[in-house]
Amino acid sequence: MNDYWTFLLDRYPDVLRAAGEHLTISGIAVALGCLAAVPLGAYISGDRPGWVRTTVFGIANVFQTIPSLALLAVLIPLFGIGLRPAVFALFLYSLLPILRNTFAGFRSVDAGILEAARGMGYSGWQRLWTIQLPLAFPYIMSGIRVTTVYVISWTTLATLIGAGGLGQLIFSGLGVNKEELIFTGAAAAIALALAADLVLGKIEKAFKGGVVS
Amino acid sequence: MKKLGLAVLSAVVAGVVAGCGAQGGSGGDSIKIGTQTYTEPKIVAEMYKALIEDRTELTAEIVPDLAASPVVINAMKENEIQMASILYSGEIFNGYFDIEQTKDRARVMEQAQAGFDEHYGFTWFDGYGFENTYGFTVRKDVAEQYGLETVSDLAEAAGEMRLGVDTTWLERDNDGYGAFKEFYGYEFGETFPMEISLVYEAVANDEVDVVLAYTTDPRLKEFDLKVLKDDKQFFPPYDGSAVVRNDVLESHPELKEVVELLVGQIDTETMTALNFEVDVNKRDVAEVAKEFLQEKGLLQ
């Protein structure tokens, strides 16, 4: 135990730097994922031809199944190494869960309410902003929360493409027989995931209070 | 998404999970051969699987993709696997037991054999005849531009160069970056630790200027890269050997002869050529392994 403290005292700048990289990569990936998947999910939940939905979900599904190392190898000529390919790969992986939840959220809105709103002269945008979005919000938010936790754990793979992060501690620890490195990297990743979930939970509550009342 | 999650998870707990796939048990009539993630140990594992099943009553099962050599060693220690197709003598520098600091090839091998026998109960066989060590590597055009032949030649330009290395090098004590900076007296502008199978792609795409390659990697040939001579001999020797648990050799004495069939049989060129068949020509690992055994006349 004493040894571990000495190790931490000695290495905490590295650990903090890795945690910072980790958060940056995960954060950008999830933010981009939301920007793309929430509007897309809302769009396909409306009255669209069947093939639109099938195609969108199909593509998101395919992204999800590409093995990570293969994807990263393909991305080198396009995005180089480091932060960009890591973020892009994680962005692709984040699409499906956000999309699916957003879609389910919008689908759950009672058609009768929308019909009534239309009757009262609400425009499409008004219905979206004042009725559909608030009602679908809990679903969307739970999708984002799940995705964030996933992405934070997947970000350990960023180290494969030279982007650093906590995976760097884990993989180098595995490579040089240093358990304290593996433990620190894994524990920090878990802590980050829990903290992110907590923060998002608070945001969800704050918003819900604001929107519903 | 499952794949990704699993990849991380399995990397972290590989030591525990390794080999649990089948019956979890050990010994008996089946021997589990563990390998690291890259091609070389997988080819040799296929050779042993074929040899063992050809010459003994035992069956062999390959447990691939254990994240790194220490994971292989720990899985062997826990008897989750009974054999490693390749471990490298330089592994002794990872702090398994006290060693005498030396870069003498024979001495490092002796220390690996004595140390792992005493502290882990492993038989560390004599080498296959090839070394797979680290080598600073550049594109040929970069070598010409800067007139690079040796690692010392890099000193001047290194400050503005980007270096791609495997995920562990920065962390290694004896032969890692910290020791290197002191030893050669210079450092690189930027370092990118990454998966070794991607560094060659990165240097070929001009994303990094120098990579720290594994010297038997066929992609050195494929991408026409130049390995700089380690003129001050910084890197320790990494001789490849088969390693088997002592208790397994005791209960199956016939295994020893089979393992020894390959001792001294694979030189660096041969190993690189075999890697080339799999990594570059995309041929099946088992097929390449079998072909080698047939050429050597080792299959009965």
Coordinates of C-alpha atoms in Angstrom, one line a residue:
Chain A
M1 CA 0.0 0.0 0.0
N2 CA 2.8 2.3 0.9
D3 CA 4.5 1.5 -2.4
Y4 CA 1.3 2.4 -4.2
W5 CA 1.2 5.9 -2.6
T6 CA 4.8 6.5 -3.5
F7 CA 3.9 5.4 -7.0
L8 CA 0.9 7.8 -7.1
L9 CA 2.9 10.7 -5.7
D10 CA 5.5 10.1 -8.2
R11 CA 3.2 9.7 -11.2
Y12 CA 0.2 11.8 -10.5
P13 CA 1.0 14.4 -13.1
D14 CA 1.0 11.6 -15.7
V15 CA -2.3 10.3 -14.4
L16 CA -3.9 13.7 -14.4
R17 CA -2.7 14.4 -17.9
A18 CA -4.0 11.0 -19.1
A19 CA -7.4 11.7 -17.3
G20 CA -7.5 15.1 -19.1
E21 CA -6.9 13.5 -22.5
H22 CA -9.4 10.9 -21.7
L23 CA -12.1 13.4 -20.8
T24 CA -11.4 15.5 -23.8
I25 CA -11.6 12.6 -26.3
S26 CA -14.8 11.2 -24.7
G27 CA -16.4 14.6 -24.3
I28 CA -15.9 15.7 -27.9
A29 CA -17.0 12.3 -29.2
V30 CA -20.2 12.3 -27.2
A31 CA -20.9 16.0 -28.0
L32 CA -20.5 15.3 -31.7
G33 CA -22.6 12.1 -31.4
C34 CA -25.4 14.2 -29.8
L35 CA -25.2 16.9 -32.5
A36 CA -25.6 14.3 -35.2
A37 CA -27.8 11.6 -33.7
V38 CA -30.4 13.7 -31.8
P39 CA -31.7 15.7 -34.8
L40 CA -31.4 12.6 -37.0
G41 CA -33.4 10.5 -34.5
A42 CA -36.0 13.2 -34.4
Y43 CA -36.1 13.4 -38.1
I44 CA -36.6 9.7 -38.8
S45 CA -39.2 9.4 -36.0
G46 CA -41.6 11.6 -38.1
D47 CA -43.7 10.5 -41.0
R48 CA -40.9 9.3 -43.4
P49 CA -40.8 6.5 -45.9
G50 CA -39.8 3.2 -44.4
W51 CA -36.5 3.0 -46.2
V52 CA -35.2 6.2 -44.7
R53 CA -35.4 4.7 -41.2
T54 CA -34.0 1.4 -42.3
T55 CA -31.1 3.0 -44.0
V56 CA -30.2 5.3 -41.1
F57 CA -30.3 2.5 -38.5
G58 CA -28.5 0.2 -40.9
I59 CA -25.6 2.5 -41.3
A60 CA -25.4 3.3 -37.6
N61 CA -25.4 -0.4 -36.9
V62 CA -22.6 -1.1 -39.3
F63 CA -20.4 1.6 -37.7
Q64 CA -21.0 -0.1 -34.4
T65 CA -19.8 -3.5 -35.6
I66 CA -16.5 -2.5 -37.2
P67 CA -13.7 -3.9 -35.0
S68 CA -11.8 -1.0 -33.4
L69 CA -8.3 -1.8 -34.6
A70 CA -9.5 -2.2 -38.2
L71 CA -11.4 1.0 -38.0
L72 CA -8.4 2.9 -36.6
A73 CA -6.1 1.4 -39.3
V74 CA -8.5 2.6 -42.0
L75 CA -8.7 6.1 -40.4
I76 CA -4.9 6.8 -40.5
P77 CA -4.8 7.9 -44.2
L78 CA -7.9 10.1 -43.6
F79 CA -7.4 11.5 -40.1
G80 CA -3.8 10.7 -39.3
I81 CA -2.9 9.7 -35.7
G82 CA -3.7 11.1 -32.3
L83 CA -6.8 12.9 -31.2
R84 CA -8.7 13.1 -34.4
P85 CA -9.1 9.5 -35.5
A86 CA -9.8 8.5 -31.9
V87 CA -12.6 11.1 -31.6
F88 CA -14.0 10.1 -35.0
A89 CA -14.0 6.4 -34.2
L90 CA -15.7 7.0 -30.9
F91 CA -18.2 9.4 -32.5
L92 CA -19.2 6.6 -34.9
Y93 CA -19.6 4.2 -32.1
S94 CA -21.7 6.7 -30.1
L95 CA -24.3 7.2 -32.9
L96 CA -26.5 4.1 -32.5
P97 CA -27.4 4.3 -28.8
I98 CA -28.2 8.0 -29.0
L99 CA -30.1 7.5 -32.2
R100 CA -32.1 4.6 -30.9
N101 CA -33.2 6.4 -27.7
T102 CA -34.0 9.6 -29.4
F103 CA -36.2 7.7 -31.9
A104 CA -37.9 5.8 -29.1
G105 CA -38.5 9.1 -27.2
F106 CA -40.1 10.8 -30.1
R107 CA -42.2 7.8 -31.0
S108 CA -43.5 7.6 -27.5
V109 CA -45.2 11.0 -27.8
D110 CA -49.0 10.5 -28.0
A111 CA -50.2 11.2 -31.5
G112 CA -53.4 12.6 -30.0
I113 CA -51.6 15.4 -28.2
L114 CA -49.8 16.4 -31.4
E115 CA -53.1 16.3 -33.3
A116 CA -54.7 18.6 -30.7
A117 CA -51.7 21.0 -30.9
R118 CA -52.1 21.1 -34.7
G119 CA -55.8 21.9 -34.2
M120 CA -54.8 24.7 -31.9
G121 CA -52.7 26.2 -34.7
Y122 CA -49.2 25.1 -33.5
S123 CA -46.6 25.1 -36.2
G124 CA -44.3 22.2 -36.8
W125 CA -41.4 23.9 -34.9
Q126 CA -43.7 24.8 -32.0
R127 CA -44.9 21.3 -31.7
L128 CA -41.3 20.1 -31.8
W129 CA -40.0 22.5 -29.2
T130 CA -42.9 22.7 -26.8
I131 CA -44.3 19.2 -26.9
Q132 CA -42.2 16.6 -28.5
L133 CA -38.8 17.5 -27.2
P134 CA -39.8 17.9 -23.6
L135 CA -41.8 14.7 -23.6
A136 CA -39.0 12.8 -25.4
F137 CA -36.3 14.4 -23.2
P138 CA -36.0 11.7 -20.6
Y139 CA -35.5 9.0 -23.3
I140 CA -32.9 11.1 -25.1
M141 CA -31.1 11.9 -21.9
S142 CA -30.9 8.3 -20.8
G143 CA -29.5 7.5 -24.3
I144 CA -26.8 10.1 -23.8
R145 CA -26.0 8.9 -20.3
V146 CA -25.6 5.3 -21.4
T147 CA -23.5 6.4 -24.4
T148 CA -21.3 8.6 -22.3
V149 CA -20.5 5.8 -19.9
Y150 CA -19.8 3.4 -22.8
V151 CA -17.6 6.0 -24.6
I152 CA -15.6 6.7 -21.5
S153 CA -14.8 3.0 -21.2
W154 CA -14.1 2.7 -24.9
T155 CA -11.8 5.7 -24.9
T156 CA -9.2 3.4 -23.3
L157 CA -8.7 2.3 -26.9
A158 CA -7.6 5.8 -27.9
T159 CA -4.1 4.8 -26.9
L160 CA -4.0 2.4 -29.8
I161 CA -3.8 5.3 -32.2
G162 CA -1.5 7.5 -30.3
A163 CA -4.1 9.7 -28.6
G164 CA -3.1 8.9 -25.0
G165 CA -5.8 8.8 -22.3
L166 CA -6.1 6.4 -19.4
G167 CA -5.7 3.4 -21.8
Q168 CA -2.1 4.4 -22.1
L169 CA -1.6 3.6 -18.4
I170 CA -3.5 0.3 -18.7
F171 CA -1.8 -1.0 -21.9
S172 CA 1.7 0.1 -20.8
G173 CA 1.1 -1.5 -17.4
L174 CA 0.1 -4.7 -19.1
G175 CA 3.2 -4.6 -21.3
V176 CA 5.8 -4.0 -18.5
N177 CA 4.3 -6.0 -15.7
K178 CA 3.3 -3.1 -13.5
E179 CA 0.0 -3.8 -11.8
E180 CA -0.2 -0.4 -10.1
L181 CA -0.4 1.3 -13.6
I182 CA -3.2 -1.0 -14.8
F183 CA -5.1 -0.5 -11.6
T184 CA -4.7 3.3 -11.6
G185 CA -5.8 3.5 -15.3
A186 CA -8.8 1.3 -14.8
A187 CA -9.9 2.9 -11.5
A188 CA -9.6 6.4 -12.9
A189 CA -11.7 5.4 -16.0
I190 CA -14.4 3.9 -13.7
A191 CA -14.3 7.1 -11.6
L192 CA -14.7 9.3 -14.7
A193 CA -17.6 7.2 -16.0
L194 CA -19.4 7.4 -12.6
A195 CA -18.8 11.1 -12.3
A196 CA -20.0 11.8 -15.8
D197 CA -23.2 9.8 -15.2
L198 CA -23.8 11.7 -11.9
V199 CA -23.3 15.1 -13.6
L200 CA -25.6 14.2 -16.5
G201 CA -28.2 12.9 -14.0
K202 CA -28.2 16.3 -12.3
I203 CA -28.5 18.1 -15.6
E204 CA -31.4 15.8 -16.5
K205 CA -33.2 16.6 -13.3
A206 CA -32.6 20.3 -13.6
F207 CA -34.0 20.3 -17.1
K208 CA -36.9 18.2 -16.4
G209 CA -37.9 20.4 -13.5
G210 CA -37.6 23.4 -15.8
V211 CA -39.4 22.0 -18.8
V212 CA -42.3 20.1 -17.2
S213 CA -43.4 22.6 -14.6
Chain B
M1 CA -20.1 -2.1 -29.5
K2 CA -19.8 -5.4 -27.7
K3 CA -16.6 -6.0 -29.5
L4 CA -15.0 -2.8 -28.2
G5 CA -16.1 -3.3 -24.7
L6 CA -14.9 -6.8 -24.8
A7 CA -11.5 -5.8 -26.2
V8 CA -10.9 -3.5 -23.3
L9 CA -12.3 -5.8 -20.7
S10 CA -10.3 -8.8 -22.1
A11 CA -7.1 -6.7 -22.2
V12 CA -7.6 -5.9 -18.5
V13 CA -8.5 -9.3 -17.2
A14 CA -6.8 -11.4 -19.8
G15 CA -4.6 -13.0 -17.2
V16 CA -7.6 -14.3 -15.4
V17 CA -9.8 -15.1 -18.4
A18 CA -7.0 -16.7 -20.5
G19 CA -7.9 -20.3 -21.2
C20 CA -11.1 -20.4 -19.2
G21 CA -12.9 -20.8 -22.5
A22 CA -12.7 -24.6 -22.6
Q23 CA -13.0 -26.5 -19.4
G24 CA -11.0 -24.2 -17.2
G25 CA -9.0 -27.2 -16.0
S26 CA -5.4 -27.8 -17.0
G27 CA -3.0 -30.6 -17.7
G28 CA -4.8 -33.8 -18.5
D29 CA -4.7 -34.7 -22.1
S30 CA -4.8 -31.1 -23.4
I31 CA -2.2 -28.5 -23.4
K32 CA -3.0 -24.8 -23.8
I33 CA -0.5 -22.7 -25.7
G34 CA -0.8 -18.9 -25.1
T35 CA 0.3 -16.2 -27.6
Q36 CA 0.6 -12.5 -27.6
T37 CA -1.4 -10.3 -30.0
Y38 CA 0.9 -10.2 -32.9
T39 CA 1.6 -12.7 -35.6
E40 CA 5.0 -14.2 -34.7
P41 CA 4.0 -16.2 -31.6
K42 CA 0.8 -17.3 -33.3
I43 CA 2.7 -18.9 -36.2
V44 CA 5.0 -20.8 -33.8
A45 CA 2.0 -21.8 -31.7
E46 CA 0.4 -23.4 -34.8
M47 CA 3.7 -25.2 -35.4
Y48 CA 3.6 -26.7 -31.9
K49 CA 0.0 -27.6 -32.1
A50 CA 0.7 -29.5 -35.3
L51 CA 3.8 -31.1 -33.9
I52 CA 2.3 -32.1 -30.5
E53 CA -0.8 -33.6 -32.1
D54 CA 1.4 -35.4 -34.7
R55 CA 3.9 -36.9 -32.3
T56 CA 2.1 -37.3 -29.0
E57 CA -1.2 -38.4 -27.5
L58 CA -1.8 -34.9 -26.3
T59 CA -4.1 -32.4 -27.9
A60 CA -3.1 -28.8 -28.1
E61 CA -5.3 -25.7 -27.9
I62 CA -4.1 -22.2 -28.8
V63 CA -5.1 -19.3 -26.6
P64 CA -4.4 -16.2 -28.8
D65 CA -4.3 -12.5 -28.2
L66 CA -3.1 -12.2 -24.6
A67 CA -2.3 -8.5 -24.4
A68 CA 1.4 -8.7 -23.8
S69 CA 4.2 -11.0 -22.6
P70 CA 3.7 -10.3 -18.9
V71 CA 0.1 -11.4 -19.4
V72 CA 1.3 -14.6 -21.0
I73 CA 3.7 -15.2 -18.1
N74 CA 1.0 -14.6 -15.5
A75 CA -1.5 -16.8 -17.2
M76 CA 1.2 -19.6 -17.2
K77 CA 1.9 -19.0 -13.6
E78 CA -1.8 -19.5 -12.8
N79 CA -1.8 -22.6 -15.0
E80 CA -4.5 -21.1 -17.2
I81 CA -2.1 -21.9 -20.0
Q82 CA 0.7 -24.4 -19.8
M83 CA 3.0 -23.2 -22.6
A84 CA 4.1 -20.0 -24.3
S85 CA 5.0 -20.3 -27.9
I86 CA 7.4 -17.5 -27.7
L87 CA 8.8 -15.4 -24.9
Y88 CA 11.8 -13.2 -25.3
S89 CA 14.9 -13.3 -23.1
G90 CA 14.8 -9.5 -22.7
E91 CA 11.6 -10.0 -20.7
I92 CA 13.8 -10.4 -17.6
F93 CA 14.2 -6.6 -17.6
N94 CA 10.5 -6.2 -16.5
G95 CA 11.2 -6.9 -12.8
Y96 CA 10.3 -10.5 -12.3
F97 CA 13.3 -11.1 -10.1
D98 CA 16.7 -9.5 -9.5
I99 CA 19.0 -9.6 -12.4
E100 CA 22.5 -8.6 -13.2
Q101 CA 22.5 -5.8 -15.7
T102 CA 24.1 -6.9 -18.9
K103 CA 23.4 -6.7 -22.6
D104 CA 25.4 -9.9 -23.4
R105 CA 23.1 -12.1 -25.5
A106 CA 24.1 -15.4 -23.9
R107 CA 24.1 -13.9 -20.4
V108 CA 20.6 -12.5 -20.7
M109 CA 19.4 -15.9 -21.9
E110 CA 21.0 -17.7 -19.0
Q111 CA 19.4 -15.3 -16.6
A112 CA 16.0 -15.9 -18.1
Q113 CA 16.4 -19.7 -18.0
A114 CA 17.7 -19.7 -14.4
G115 CA 15.4 -17.0 -13.0
F116 CA 12.1 -18.3 -14.4
D117 CA 13.0 -21.9 -13.4
E118 CA 13.7 -20.8 -9.8
H119 CA 11.0 -18.2 -9.3
Y120 CA 8.2 -19.4 -11.6
G121 CA 8.8 -23.1 -12.2
F122 CA 9.1 -22.7 -16.0
T123 CA 11.4 -24.4 -18.4
W124 CA 12.8 -21.7 -20.6
F125 CA 14.1 -23.6 -23.7
D126 CA 17.1 -22.5 -25.7
G127 CA 16.4 -20.0 -28.4
Y128 CA 14.8 -20.6 -31.8
G129 CA 17.7 -18.7 -33.3
F130 CA 16.0 -15.4 -33.9
E131 CA 15.9 -12.1 -32.1
N132 CA 13.0 -9.7 -32.2
T133 CA 14.3 -6.5 -30.6
Y134 CA 13.5 -2.8 -31.0
G135 CA 15.0 -0.9 -33.9
F136 CA 14.7 2.8 -34.8
T137 CA 13.3 2.9 -38.3
V138 CA 12.7 5.6 -40.9
R139 CA 11.4 5.9 -44.4
K140 CA 14.3 5.7 -46.9
D141 CA 13.7 9.2 -48.2
V142 CA 14.0 10.6 -44.6
A143 CA 17.2 8.6 -44.2
E144 CA 18.7 10.1 -47.4
Q145 CA 17.5 13.6 -46.5
Y146 CA 19.3 13.6 -43.2
G147 CA 22.0 11.1 -44.0
L148 CA 21.0 8.6 -41.4
E149 CA 22.8 5.3 -40.8
T150 CA 22.9 4.9 -37.0
V151 CA 20.8 5.8 -34.0
S152 CA 23.5 8.4 -33.1
D153 CA 23.0 10.1 -36.5
L154 CA 19.4 11.0 -35.4
A155 CA 20.7 13.2 -32.6
E156 CA 20.7 16.4 -34.7
A157 CA 17.3 16.1 -36.3
A158 CA 15.5 14.3 -33.5
G159 CA 14.3 17.5 -31.8
E160 CA 11.9 18.3 -34.7
M161 CA 10.9 14.7 -35.4
R162 CA 7.8 12.8 -34.4
L163 CA 8.4 9.3 -33.0
G164 CA 5.8 6.5 -33.1
V165 CA 6.4 3.7 -30.5
D166 CA 4.5 0.8 -29.1
T167 CA 2.2 1.4 -26.1
T168 CA 4.8 0.3 -23.5
W169 CA 8.1 1.8 -24.6
L170 CA 7.8 5.1 -22.7
E171 CA 7.1 3.1 -19.6
R172 CA 9.9 0.6 -19.7
D173 CA 12.6 1.2 -17.1
N174 CA 15.8 -0.4 -18.5
D175 CA 15.3 -0.1 -22.3
G176 CA 12.6 2.6 -22.4
Y177 CA 12.6 6.2 -23.3
G178 CA 13.8 7.6 -20.0
A179 CA 16.9 5.4 -20.1
F180 CA 17.3 6.1 -23.8
K181 CA 17.5 9.9 -23.4
E182 CA 20.3 9.5 -20.9
F183 CA 22.1 6.9 -23.0
Y184 CA 22.1 8.5 -26.4
G185 CA 21.8 12.1 -25.0
Y186 CA 18.9 13.4 -27.1
E187 CA 15.2 13.3 -27.3
F188 CA 12.5 13.5 -29.9
G189 CA 10.2 16.5 -30.6
E190 CA 7.0 14.5 -30.0
T191 CA 6.2 10.9 -29.1
F192 CA 3.1 8.9 -30.0
P193 CA 2.7 5.6 -28.1
M194 CA 0.3 3.4 -30.1
E195 CA -0.6 -0.1 -31.1
I196 CA 2.5 -1.6 -32.8
S197 CA 0.5 -2.9 -35.8
L198 CA -0.5 0.7 -36.6
V199 CA 2.9 2.4 -36.3
Y200 CA 4.0 1.2 -39.8
E201 CA 0.9 2.5 -41.3
A202 CA 1.6 5.8 -39.5
V203 CA 5.1 6.2 -40.8
A204 CA 4.2 5.2 -44.3
N205 CA 1.5 7.9 -44.3
D206 CA 4.0 10.5 -43.0
E207 CA 2.1 10.9 -39.7
V208 CA 5.4 10.3 -37.8
D209 CA 9.0 10.5 -39.0
V210 CA 10.6 7.7 -37.0
V211 CA 9.1 4.5 -35.6
L212 CA 10.5 2.2 -33.0
A213 CA 9.9 -1.1 -34.9
Y214 CA 10.1 -4.7 -34.0
T215 CA 13.0 -6.0 -36.0
T216 CA 11.3 -9.2 -37.4
D217 CA 8.2 -7.2 -38.6
P218 CA 7.6 -7.9 -42.3
R219 CA 6.1 -4.5 -42.8
L220 CA 9.7 -3.1 -42.6
K221 CA 10.1 -4.7 -46.0
E222 CA 6.6 -4.0 -47.2
F223 CA 6.9 -0.3 -46.6
D224 CA 10.6 -0.2 -47.6
L225 CA 11.8 1.2 -44.2
K226 CA 15.3 1.5 -43.0
V227 CA 16.4 0.3 -39.6
L228 CA 19.1 2.4 -38.1
K229 CA 22.1 0.7 -36.5
D230 CA 22.0 0.7 -32.6
D231 CA 25.6 1.8 -32.7
K232 CA 26.0 2.2 -28.9
Q233 CA 24.0 -0.9 -28.2
F234 CA 21.2 0.5 -26.1
F235 CA 18.6 -2.3 -26.6
P236 CA 19.1 -5.6 -24.8
P237 CA 18.8 -8.8 -26.7
Y238 CA 15.3 -10.3 -27.2
D239 CA 15.9 -13.9 -28.1
G240 CA 12.8 -15.9 -28.8
S241 CA 12.2 -19.2 -26.9
A242 CA 9.5 -21.7 -26.1
V243 CA 8.5 -21.8 -22.4
V244 CA 6.7 -24.6 -20.7
R245 CA 5.6 -25.2 -17.1
N246 CA 7.9 -27.7 -15.3
D247 CA 5.1 -29.8 -13.9
V248 CA 3.6 -30.3 -17.4
L249 CA 7.0 -31.5 -18.7
E250 CA 7.3 -33.9 -15.7
S251 CA 3.9 -35.4 -16.3
H252 CA 4.4 -35.5 -20.1
P253 CA 8.1 -36.1 -20.6
E254 CA 7.5 -36.8 -24.3
L255 CA 6.7 -33.1 -24.7
K256 CA 10.2 -32.0 -24.1
E257 CA 11.5 -33.6 -27.3
V258 CA 8.7 -32.1 -29.3
V259 CA 9.5 -28.7 -28.1
E260 CA 13.2 -29.1 -28.7
L261 CA 12.5 -29.9 -32.4
L262 CA 12.3 -26.2 -33.1
V263 CA 15.3 -25.0 -31.0
G264 CA 17.8 -23.4 -33.3
Q265 CA 15.6 -24.0 -36.3
I266 CA 14.2 -20.5 -37.0
D267 CA 16.7 -17.7 -37.8
T268 CA 15.7 -14.0 -38.0
E269 CA 15.3 -14.1 -41.8
T270 CA 13.1 -17.1 -41.6
M271 CA 10.9 -15.6 -38.9
T272 CA 10.6 -12.4 -40.9
A273 CA 9.7 -14.3 -44.0
L274 CA 7.0 -16.3 -42.2
N275 CA 5.6 -13.1 -40.7
F276 CA 5.6 -11.7 -44.2
E277 CA 3.4 -14.5 -45.5
V278 CA 0.8 -13.9 -42.8
D279 CA 0.9 -10.1 -42.3
V280 CA 1.5 -9.0 -45.9
N281 CA 0.4 -11.8 -48.1
K282 CA -2.6 -12.4 -45.7
R283 CA -2.2 -16.2 -45.7
D284 CA -3.6 -18.4 -43.0
V285 CA -1.4 -18.8 -39.9
A286 CA -1.9 -22.5 -39.6
E287 CA -1.1 -23.1 -43.3
V288 CA 2.1 -21.1 -43.1
A289 CA 3.1 -23.0 -40.0
K290 CA 2.4 -26.3 -41.6
E291 CA 4.3 -25.5 -44.7
F292 CA 7.4 -24.6 -42.7
L293 CA 7.2 -27.9 -40.8
Q294 CA 6.9 -29.9 -44.0
E295 CA 9.9 -28.1 -45.6
K296 CA 11.9 -29.0 -42.5
G297 CA 10.6 -32.5 -42.7
L298 CA 9.4 -32.3 -39.1
L299 CA 5.9 -33.8 -39.6
Q300 CA 5.8 -37.5 -39.5

